[in-house]
């Protein structure tokens, strides 16, 4: 596979790199008064102002040429039509089919995918309605009031993030999310709950993930102990456990009635699965109608991505800017800074989406990449971050491109605080872009060594994403925007964004270490001297 670095479009960008590195946003804005307008695009209900990036006309058109040369559109069509673009696992990549309307049609590998998706959605809705209305009773006749989603990675981060984002839409049920195999996570969650009123959702695509199965087993013991023998073991599990999985055999073996299993398909990657049955906790919390709206939001963005020209296509624009920074200006990290408390888990969600997808160094054909790939994604909600790490973003030696995300109309406005929040958002973007020169500092009466300390270099790039309102629909749009951004970057880098072989080695080694920690007699250890010593120390120090 020829590397993208050999293309004339890449070479052109390399030639433009010094201009980008030395670009002054003050000068660019002064020279082109319409710059903000020129570099603002809309897709679905999201507006992106990308004018405060280190680009000029030449750089921007060279980036768009790179997308065209990388055949982003063709690969997107292959994905949407169900081709097996996940070549290392020989699978289609069809999370976009999860949000197709019921009257759409898509047949993949001989299967009517849309009919399957809507059949599952129908079953999920019926059960969600029954639990929400109280018609579904626990084994002792109580109404279910608490949902505990047990899952990790994509089977946790998506539902948890969206549950928080849509807290305002939540009705009576309270959801809890247990992911960590650290028993403390389960313990701290269960100690507040009454088994008679608790429903567990075991969320695991494979139904083999060590952490999730350990937590699911503990939850089952807690439930059976708590309900007592009278409830009956089978009734208790049937009334208090559901499975969200692709593994019918594993689910049945665990003891969950297949009637209480909501399936999905191998063409849904874990980190792309919040809009599948994995979103059941969310449907229980916000109801089937709002969940349908959530899916419609994804579909809005899918349609935008499929139809908008490259230079006005939100996911493409964000992907190209990321490539510019990662590959040409050598910026290693990318911050996501939502100015919305409801989006507090969005950066964590994007860490998996982006880093598990594009944190790769092997191309689709198995050869090593000749260029950098996925950046380190991190972030926290503004304004909290401002009082923590923004110092480095403003004046540190690393440049951190950032996505600033704002919601124009708040769900709650207490004491006019939303305007204060938004003022901070706009002020940060302005300060990062334009800084404060030494002359300006001096003009404010500062002199001597303090001048340098109080100078801001500016030219710190940001995207400004504005959403009119945070609703199920716009949250769906926002997620799909980033899914497709990651897809475009993976396409340009020539990597498979849909496998995750890098998480396997640690899992395999942990399986071998468990018996070495728990054996009664000291086992013979043949790891390296550091790992051997750590295991020995643990065995000596661990109280049982
Ligand atoms: O370990 C990584 C991973 O495979 C993720 O890709 C996935 O989202 C997570 O584990 C959970 O997997 P599962 O849903 O099969 O339990």
Coordinates of C-alpha atoms and ligand atoms in Angstrom, one line a residue:
X1 CA 0.0 0.0 0.0
X2 CA 1.6 3.2 -1.1
X3 CA 1.8 5.6 1.8
X4 CA -0.1 8.8 1.9
X5 CA 3.2 10.6 2.6
X6 CA 4.2 9.9 -1.0
X7 CA 1.3 11.7 -2.6
X8 CA 1.7 15.1 -4.1
X9 CA -1.1 16.5 -1.8
X10 CA 0.9 15.5 1.2
X11 CA 4.1 16.9 -0.2
X12 CA 2.3 20.2 -0.9
X13 CA 1.2 20.3 2.7
X14 CA 4.7 19.7 3.8
X15 CA 5.8 22.7 1.7
X16 CA 3.2 24.8 3.4
X17 CA 4.1 23.7 6.9
X18 CA 6.5 26.6 7.6
X19 CA 3.7 29.0 6.7
X20 CA 1.4 27.3 9.0
X21 CA 3.9 27.2 11.9
X22 CA 4.5 30.9 11.5
X23 CA 1.0 31.9 10.8
X24 CA -0.4 34.9 12.8
X25 CA -4.1 34.7 13.5
X26 CA -4.0 38.5 14.2
X27 CA -2.6 39.1 10.7
X28 CA -5.0 36.7 9.0
X29 CA -8.1 38.1 10.6
X30 CA -6.9 41.7 9.9
X31 CA -6.2 40.8 6.2
X32 CA -9.5 39.0 5.6
X33 CA -12.5 40.6 7.4
X34 CA -14.8 37.8 6.2
X35 CA -12.5 35.0 7.7
X36 CA -15.0 33.9 10.3
X37 CA -17.7 33.6 7.7
X38 CA -15.4 31.8 5.3
X39 CA -14.4 29.2 7.8
X40 CA -17.8 28.5 9.4
X41 CA -19.9 25.5 8.4
X42 CA -23.1 23.9 9.6
X43 CA -24.2 20.3 9.6
X44 CA -27.5 19.2 11.1
X45 CA -28.0 21.4 14.2
X46 CA -24.3 22.0 14.8
X47 CA -22.3 25.0 13.8
X48 CA -18.5 24.8 13.5
X49 CA -16.4 28.0 13.4
X50 CA -12.9 26.8 12.5
X51 CA -11.6 30.3 11.6
X52 CA -9.3 30.3 14.7
X53 CA -7.1 27.6 13.2
X54 CA -3.6 27.9 11.8
X55 CA -4.7 27.8 8.2
X56 CA -4.9 30.2 5.3
X57 CA -6.5 29.7 1.9
X58 CA -3.5 27.8 0.5
X59 CA -3.3 25.4 3.4
X60 CA -7.0 24.9 3.5
X61 CA -7.3 24.0 -0.1
X62 CA -4.3 21.7 0.1
X63 CA -6.0 19.9 3.0
X64 CA -9.2 19.5 1.1
X65 CA -7.2 18.2 -1.9
X66 CA -5.7 15.6 0.5
X67 CA -9.2 14.4 1.5
X68 CA -10.2 14.1 -2.2
X69 CA -7.0 12.2 -3.1
X70 CA -7.5 9.9 -0.1
X71 CA -10.8 8.8 -1.6
X72 CA -12.7 9.6 1.6
X73 CA -16.0 9.6 -0.2
X74 CA -15.4 6.2 -1.8
X75 CA -14.4 4.6 1.4
X76 CA -17.4 6.1 3.2
X77 CA -19.7 4.6 0.5
X78 CA -18.0 1.2 1.1
X79 CA -18.7 1.5 4.8
X80 CA -22.4 2.7 4.4
X81 CA -23.1 -0.2 2.0
X82 CA -21.7 -2.9 4.2
X83 CA -18.5 -3.8 2.5
X84 CA -16.1 -5.6 4.8
X85 CA -13.8 -2.7 5.4
X86 CA -12.7 -4.0 8.8
X87 CA -10.3 -6.3 7.0
X88 CA -8.4 -7.7 10.0
X89 CA -11.6 -9.1 11.4
X90 CA -13.3 -9.6 8.0
X91 CA -16.4 -7.6 9.1
X92 CA -18.6 -5.0 7.7
X93 CA -18.7 -1.7 9.7
X94 CA -22.3 -0.7 9.9
X95 CA -23.0 1.3 13.0
X96 CA -24.7 3.7 10.6
X97 CA -27.3 1.0 9.9
X98 CA -28.4 1.2 13.6
X99 CA -29.9 4.6 12.9
X100 CA -31.5 4.0 9.5
X101 CA -35.2 4.8 9.6
X102 CA -37.6 1.8 9.5
X103 CA -38.6 2.4 5.9
X104 CA -34.9 2.4 4.6
X105 CA -33.5 -0.8 3.1
X106 CA -30.1 -2.3 3.4
X107 CA -29.2 -5.9 2.7
X108 CA -25.8 -7.0 3.8
X109 CA -24.4 -10.5 3.4
X110 CA -27.9 -11.7 2.5
X111 CA -29.5 -10.2 5.6
X112 CA -32.1 -7.4 5.8
X113 CA -30.2 -5.3 8.3
X114 CA -32.8 -2.6 8.8
X115 CA -35.5 -5.1 9.6
X116 CA -33.2 -6.8 12.2
X117 CA -32.4 -3.4 13.8
X118 CA -36.0 -2.4 14.1
X119 CA -37.1 -5.7 15.3
X120 CA -34.7 -5.4 18.2
X121 CA -35.6 -1.7 18.8
X122 CA -39.3 -2.8 19.0
X123 CA -38.5 -5.5 21.6
X124 CA -36.3 -3.0 23.6
X125 CA -39.2 -0.5 23.5
X126 CA -41.8 -2.9 24.8
X127 CA -39.6 -4.0 27.7
X128 CA -38.5 -0.4 28.4
X129 CA -42.2 0.7 28.6
X130 CA -43.0 -2.2 30.9
X131 CA -40.2 -1.4 33.3
X132 CA -40.8 2.3 33.2
X133 CA -44.6 2.0 33.8
X134 CA -44.1 -0.5 36.7
X135 CA -45.9 -3.3 34.8
X136 CA -42.6 -5.2 35.0
X137 CA -42.3 -6.5 38.6
X138 CA -39.2 -7.8 40.3
X139 CA -39.2 -11.3 41.8
X140 CA -40.8 -10.2 45.0
X141 CA -43.4 -8.0 43.3
X142 CA -41.7 -4.7 43.7
X143 CA -41.4 -2.1 40.9
X144 CA -37.9 -1.7 39.4
X145 CA -36.4 1.7 40.3
X146 CA -32.7 1.3 39.7
X147 CA -30.9 0.0 36.7
X148 CA -27.3 -1.1 37.0
X149 CA -25.4 -1.3 33.6
X150 CA -22.5 -3.7 34.0
X151 CA -20.1 -3.2 31.1
X152 CA -16.7 -1.7 30.2
X153 CA -15.2 0.3 27.3
X154 CA -17.8 0.8 24.6
X155 CA -20.3 -1.1 26.7
X156 CA -20.0 1.6 29.4
X157 CA -18.6 4.8 28.2
X158 CA -21.3 5.6 25.6
X159 CA -24.4 4.8 27.8
X160 CA -22.8 6.6 30.8
X161 CA -21.8 9.7 28.8
X162 CA -25.2 10.0 27.2
X163 CA -27.1 9.3 30.4
X164 CA -25.3 12.2 32.0
X165 CA -25.7 14.4 28.9
X166 CA -29.5 13.8 28.9
X167 CA -30.1 13.9 32.7
X168 CA -32.7 16.5 32.1
X169 CA -34.7 14.0 30.1
X170 CA -34.5 11.2 32.7
X171 CA -37.7 10.3 34.4
X172 CA -38.2 7.9 37.4
X173 CA -35.6 5.3 36.9
X174 CA -32.1 5.9 38.1
X175 CA -29.2 4.3 36.2
X176 CA -25.8 3.3 37.7
X177 CA -22.8 2.2 35.7
X178 CA -20.3 -0.3 37.0
X179 CA -17.3 -0.9 34.8
X180 CA -14.2 -1.4 36.8
X181 CA -13.2 -4.8 38.0
X182 CA -12.1 -3.1 41.2
X183 CA -14.7 -4.6 43.6
X184 CA -15.1 -1.2 45.1
X185 CA -17.0 0.0 42.1
X186 CA -19.6 -2.7 42.5
X187 CA -19.6 -2.4 46.3
X188 CA -20.1 1.4 46.3
X189 CA -22.9 1.1 43.8
X190 CA -24.8 -1.7 45.4
X191 CA -24.6 -0.5 49.0
X192 CA -27.2 2.2 48.1
X193 CA -29.6 -0.3 46.4
X194 CA -32.4 -2.7 47.3
X195 CA -32.2 -5.9 45.3
X196 CA -36.0 -6.1 45.1
X197 CA -36.0 -2.9 43.1
X198 CA -32.8 -3.4 41.0
X199 CA -32.4 -4.5 37.4
X200 CA -29.0 -5.4 36.0
X201 CA -28.1 -5.0 32.4
X202 CA -25.1 -7.1 31.5
X203 CA -23.7 -5.1 28.6
X204 CA -21.0 -7.0 26.7
X205 CA -20.7 -7.5 23.0
X206 CA -18.6 -10.6 23.4
X207 CA -20.0 -11.7 26.8
X208 CA -16.5 -12.9 27.6
X209 CA -14.8 -9.7 28.9
X210 CA -13.1 -10.6 32.2
X211 CA -14.1 -7.5 34.1
X212 CA -17.7 -7.5 33.1
X213 CA -18.2 -11.2 33.7
X214 CA -16.6 -10.9 37.2
X215 CA -18.9 -8.0 38.0
X216 CA -22.0 -9.8 36.6
X217 CA -21.2 -12.8 38.7
X218 CA -20.9 -10.7 41.8
X219 CA -24.1 -8.9 41.0
X220 CA -26.0 -12.2 40.6
X221 CA -24.7 -13.4 44.0
X222 CA -25.7 -10.1 45.7
X223 CA -29.2 -10.3 44.2
X224 CA -29.8 -13.9 45.1
X225 CA -28.5 -13.4 48.6
X226 CA -30.5 -10.2 49.0
X227 CA -33.8 -11.6 47.7
X228 CA -33.5 -14.8 49.7
X229 CA -34.5 -18.4 48.7
X230 CA -38.2 -17.6 48.5
X231 CA -37.8 -15.6 45.3
X232 CA -36.4 -18.7 43.5
X233 CA -33.1 -18.5 41.7
X234 CA -34.5 -18.7 38.2
X235 CA -37.2 -16.2 38.7
X236 CA -34.8 -13.8 40.4
X237 CA -32.4 -13.9 37.5
X238 CA -35.2 -13.7 34.9
X239 CA -36.8 -10.7 36.6
X240 CA -33.6 -8.8 37.4
X241 CA -31.2 -9.5 34.7
X242 CA -31.1 -8.5 31.0
X243 CA -28.2 -9.1 28.6
X244 CA -27.1 -6.7 25.8
X245 CA -24.8 -8.8 23.7
X246 CA -24.1 -10.6 20.4
X247 CA -23.3 -13.9 22.2
X248 CA -26.5 -15.9 22.7
X249 CA -24.6 -19.0 24.0
X250 CA -22.7 -17.1 26.6
X251 CA -25.8 -15.3 27.8
X252 CA -27.7 -18.5 28.1
X253 CA -24.9 -20.2 30.0
X254 CA -24.8 -17.3 32.5
X255 CA -28.5 -18.1 33.2
X256 CA -30.2 -15.1 31.5
X257 CA -33.4 -16.0 29.6
X258 CA -32.8 -15.3 25.9
X259 CA -36.2 -13.5 26.0
X260 CA -34.3 -10.9 28.1
X261 CA -31.5 -10.6 25.7
X262 CA -31.2 -7.7 23.2
X263 CA -28.8 -8.5 20.5
X264 CA -26.7 -6.7 18.0
X265 CA -24.3 -7.8 15.4
X266 CA -20.6 -8.3 14.7
X267 CA -20.7 -5.3 12.4
X268 CA -21.1 -3.0 15.4
X269 CA -17.8 -2.1 17.0
X270 CA -17.9 -1.8 20.8
X271 CA -17.0 1.9 20.7
X272 CA -19.6 2.5 18.0
X273 CA -22.4 0.7 19.9
X274 CA -24.2 3.3 22.1
X275 CA -26.9 3.4 19.5
X276 CA -27.4 -0.4 19.6
X277 CA -28.9 -2.5 22.3
X278 CA -26.0 -1.3 24.4
X279 CA -28.0 1.9 24.8
X280 CA -30.8 0.0 26.7
X281 CA -30.0 1.8 30.0
X282 CA -30.5 5.0 28.2
X283 CA -33.8 3.9 26.6
X284 CA -35.0 2.9 30.1
X285 CA -34.0 6.3 31.4
X286 CA -35.4 8.6 28.7
X287 CA -38.0 6.4 27.1
X288 CA -38.3 4.8 23.6
X289 CA -39.5 8.0 21.9
X290 CA -36.6 10.1 23.0
X291 CA -34.2 7.2 22.2
X292 CA -35.7 7.2 18.7
X293 CA -34.9 10.9 18.5
X294 CA -31.4 10.2 19.6
X295 CA -31.0 7.7 16.7
X296 CA -32.5 10.3 14.3
X297 CA -29.7 12.7 15.4
X298 CA -27.0 10.2 14.4
X299 CA -28.8 9.7 11.1
X300 CA -28.9 13.5 10.5
X301 CA -25.2 13.6 10.7
X302 CA -24.8 10.4 8.6
X303 CA -26.7 12.2 5.9
X304 CA -24.7 15.4 6.2
X305 CA -21.5 13.3 6.0
X306 CA -22.6 11.5 2.9
X307 CA -23.9 14.5 1.0
X308 CA -22.0 17.6 2.0
X309 CA -19.0 18.7 -0.2
X310 CA -15.7 18.0 1.5
X311 CA -14.9 21.6 2.4
X312 CA -18.3 22.0 4.1
X313 CA -18.5 18.6 5.6
X314 CA -18.2 18.9 9.4
X315 CA -16.5 15.6 10.1
X316 CA -14.1 16.1 7.1
X317 CA -13.2 19.6 8.2
X318 CA -12.4 18.5 11.8
X319 CA -10.5 15.5 10.5
X320 CA -8.4 17.6 8.1
X321 CA -7.5 20.1 10.8
X322 CA -6.5 17.2 13.1
X323 CA -4.2 15.8 10.3
X324 CA -2.7 19.2 9.8
X325 CA -1.8 19.5 13.5
X326 CA -0.7 15.9 14.1
X327 CA 1.3 15.3 10.9
X328 CA 2.6 18.6 9.8
X329 CA 2.8 20.9 12.9
X330 CA 3.7 18.0 15.2
X331 CA 1.1 18.7 17.9
X332 CA 0.7 15.5 19.8
X333 CA -2.4 16.0 21.8
X334 CA -5.9 17.3 21.2
X335 CA -8.2 18.6 23.9
X336 CA -12.0 18.4 24.0
X337 CA -13.4 21.1 26.3
X338 CA -17.2 21.0 26.5
X339 CA -18.7 24.1 28.1
X340 CA -21.6 22.0 29.4
X341 CA -21.7 20.1 32.6
X342 CA -24.0 17.7 30.9
X343 CA -21.2 16.7 28.6
X344 CA -18.7 16.1 31.4
X345 CA -18.0 12.5 30.2
X346 CA -17.7 13.4 26.5
X347 CA -13.9 13.7 26.6
X348 CA -13.6 10.3 28.2
X349 CA -16.0 8.8 25.7
X350 CA -14.0 10.3 22.8
X351 CA -10.8 8.9 24.2
X352 CA -12.0 5.4 23.4
X353 CA -13.6 6.4 20.2
X354 CA -10.6 8.1 18.8
X355 CA -7.6 6.5 20.5
X356 CA -8.9 2.9 20.2
X357 CA -9.8 3.5 16.6
X358 CA -6.7 5.3 15.3
X359 CA -4.0 4.6 17.9
X360 CA -2.3 2.3 15.3
X361 CA 1.1 2.0 13.6
X362 CA 0.3 -0.7 11.0
X363 CA -1.5 0.1 7.8
X364 CA -4.4 -1.9 6.3
X365 CA -1.9 -4.0 4.2
X366 CA 0.2 -4.9 7.3
X367 CA 3.1 -2.6 6.6
X368 CA 4.2 0.1 9.1
X369 CA 2.9 3.6 8.8
X370 CA 5.4 6.3 7.7
X371 CA 3.6 9.0 9.6
X372 CA 2.1 9.8 13.0
X373 CA -1.5 8.6 13.6
X374 CA -4.1 9.3 16.3
X375 CA -3.4 12.1 18.8
X376 CA -3.7 11.8 22.5
X377 CA -7.3 13.0 23.3
X378 CA -8.0 14.5 26.7
X379 CA -10.2 17.1 28.3
X380 CA -12.5 18.3 31.0
X381 CA -15.5 20.5 31.0
X382 CA -14.9 24.2 30.9
X383 CA -14.8 26.3 33.1
X384 CA -13.2 23.8 35.5
X385 CA -10.3 23.3 33.1
X386 CA -9.6 27.0 33.0
X387 CA -8.7 26.8 36.7
X388 CA -6.5 23.8 36.3
X389 CA -4.6 23.1 33.1
X390 CA -5.5 26.0 30.8
X391 CA -2.3 27.7 32.0
X392 CA -0.3 25.3 29.8
X393 CA -2.6 25.7 26.9
X394 CA -2.2 29.5 27.0
X395 CA 1.5 29.8 27.8
X396 CA 3.1 26.3 27.8
X397 CA 5.7 25.1 25.4
X398 CA 3.3 22.6 23.8
X399 CA 0.5 23.7 21.5
X400 CA -2.7 21.9 22.2
X401 CA -5.4 22.3 19.5
X402 CA -8.8 22.1 21.2
X403 CA -12.5 21.6 20.4
X404 CA -14.5 24.0 22.4
X405 CA -18.1 22.9 22.6
X406 CA -20.9 25.2 23.7
X407 CA -24.7 24.9 24.0
X408 CA -26.6 28.1 23.1
X409 CA -29.8 27.5 24.9
X410 CA -29.4 26.0 28.4
X411 CA -31.7 23.4 29.9
X412 CA -31.4 25.1 33.3
X413 CA -30.5 28.7 33.8
X414 CA -29.9 29.7 37.4
X415 CA -29.1 33.3 38.2
X416 CA -28.1 34.1 34.5
X417 CA -25.1 31.8 34.9
X418 CA -25.4 30.4 31.4
X419 CA -24.3 33.7 29.9
X420 CA -21.3 33.7 32.3
X421 CA -20.4 30.2 31.1
X422 CA -20.7 31.2 27.4
X423 CA -18.8 34.5 28.0
X424 CA -15.9 32.3 29.3
X425 CA -16.2 30.0 26.3
X426 CA -15.9 32.9 23.8
X427 CA -13.2 34.6 25.8
X428 CA -11.0 31.6 25.9
X429 CA -11.1 31.1 22.2
X430 CA -10.3 34.8 21.7
X431 CA -7.5 34.7 24.2
X432 CA -6.0 31.6 22.8
X433 CA -6.1 32.8 19.2
X434 CA -4.9 36.4 19.6
X435 CA -3.0 36.4 22.9
X436 CA -1.7 39.6 24.4
X437 CA 1.5 41.2 23.1
X438 CA 4.3 42.6 25.1
X439 CA 3.3 46.1 24.0
X440 CA -0.2 45.6 25.1
X441 CA 1.1 44.4 28.5
X442 CA 3.3 47.5 28.8
X443 CA 0.5 49.7 27.7
X444 CA -1.4 48.4 30.7
X445 CA 1.3 49.7 33.0
X446 CA 3.4 46.6 33.5
X447 CA 7.2 46.8 33.2
X448 CA 10.3 44.8 33.7
X449 CA 10.4 41.0 33.9
X450 CA 6.7 40.8 34.5
X451 CA 6.1 41.8 30.9
X452 CA 7.2 38.4 29.6
X453 CA 5.3 36.6 32.3
X454 CA 2.1 38.4 31.3
X455 CA 2.5 38.1 27.6
X456 CA 0.3 35.6 25.7
X457 CA 1.7 34.4 22.4
X458 CA -1.7 33.6 20.9
X459 CA -2.0 31.4 17.7
X460 CA -3.3 28.5 19.9
X461 CA -5.8 26.9 17.6
X462 CA -9.4 26.1 18.5
X463 CA -12.6 24.8 16.9
X464 CA -15.8 26.3 18.2
X465 CA -18.7 23.9 18.0
X466 CA -22.1 25.4 18.9
X467 CA -25.2 23.3 19.4
X468 CA -28.5 25.1 19.6
X469 CA -29.7 23.0 22.5
X470 CA -28.7 19.7 24.1
X471 CA -31.4 17.2 23.2
X472 CA -31.4 13.5 22.4
X473 CA -31.2 14.5 18.7
X474 CA -28.3 16.9 19.0
X475 CA -26.3 14.5 21.3
X476 CA -26.8 11.9 18.6
X477 CA -25.5 14.4 16.0
X478 CA -22.5 15.2 18.1
X479 CA -21.5 11.6 18.5
X480 CA -21.9 10.8 14.8
X481 CA -19.8 13.9 14.0
X482 CA -16.8 12.5 15.9
X483 CA -17.4 8.9 14.7
X484 CA -17.1 10.2 11.1
X485 CA -14.2 12.5 11.9
X486 CA -12.3 9.4 13.3
X487 CA -13.3 7.5 10.1
X488 CA -11.9 10.2 7.8
X489 CA -8.6 10.4 9.7
X490 CA -8.3 6.6 9.7
X491 CA -8.9 6.6 5.9
X492 CA -6.2 9.2 5.3
X493 CA -3.8 7.4 7.5
X494 CA -4.6 4.1 5.9
X495 CA -5.2 2.3 9.1
X496 CA -8.1 0.1 10.2
X497 CA -10.1 2.2 12.6
X498 CA -12.3 -0.7 13.6
X499 CA -10.1 -3.3 15.2
X500 CA -8.2 -3.0 18.6
X501 CA -5.5 -5.6 18.7
X502 CA -3.5 -3.4 21.0
X503 CA -5.8 -4.2 24.0
X504 CA -5.2 -8.0 23.7
X505 CA -1.7 -8.5 25.1
X506 CA -2.5 -7.1 28.6
X507 CA -5.6 -9.2 28.8
X508 CA -3.7 -12.3 27.9
X509 CA -1.0 -11.7 30.5
X510 CA -3.5 -10.9 33.2
X511 CA -5.1 -14.2 32.7
X512 CA -1.8 -15.9 33.4
X513 CA -1.0 -13.8 36.5
X514 CA -4.3 -14.3 38.3
X515 CA -3.4 -17.9 39.5
X516 CA 0.0 -16.7 40.4
X517 CA -1.5 -14.2 42.8
X518 CA -4.1 -16.6 44.3
X519 CA -2.3 -20.0 44.5
X520 CA -1.9 -21.3 48.0
X521 CA 1.7 -22.3 47.5
X522 CA 4.2 -19.8 46.0
X523 CA 4.3 -20.5 42.3
X524 CA 7.4 -20.6 40.2
X525 CA 7.6 -17.3 38.4
X526 CA 9.2 -16.9 35.0
X527 CA 8.4 -13.3 34.2
X528 CA 11.1 -10.6 34.1
X529 CA 12.7 -9.7 37.4
X530 CA 10.5 -6.7 37.9
X531 CA 7.2 -8.5 37.4
X532 CA 8.4 -11.4 39.5
X533 CA 9.3 -9.1 42.3
X534 CA 5.9 -7.3 42.1
X535 CA 4.0 -10.5 42.3
X536 CA 6.1 -11.8 45.2
X537 CA 5.6 -8.5 47.1
X538 CA 1.9 -8.6 46.5
X539 CA 1.7 -12.2 47.7
X540 CA 3.6 -11.4 50.9
X541 CA 1.7 -8.2 51.7
X542 CA -1.8 -9.2 50.7
X543 CA -4.0 -10.0 53.7
X544 CA -6.7 -12.6 53.1
Ligands
LIG1 O1 -10.8 -4.2 25.6 C1 -11.3 -3.4 24.6 C2 -12.7 -3.8 24.3 O2 -12.7 -4.9 23.4 C3 -13.4 -2.6 23.7 O3 -13.2 -2.5 22.3 C4 -14.8 -2.9 24.0 O4 -15.7 -1.8 23.9 C5 -14.7 -3.4 25.4 O5 -13.5 -4.1 25.4 C6 -15.8 -4.2 26.0 O6 -16.0 -5.3 25.2 P1 -17.4 -6.2 25.4 O7 -18.5 -5.3 25.0 O8 -17.2 -7.3 24.5 O9 -17.4 -6.6 26.8

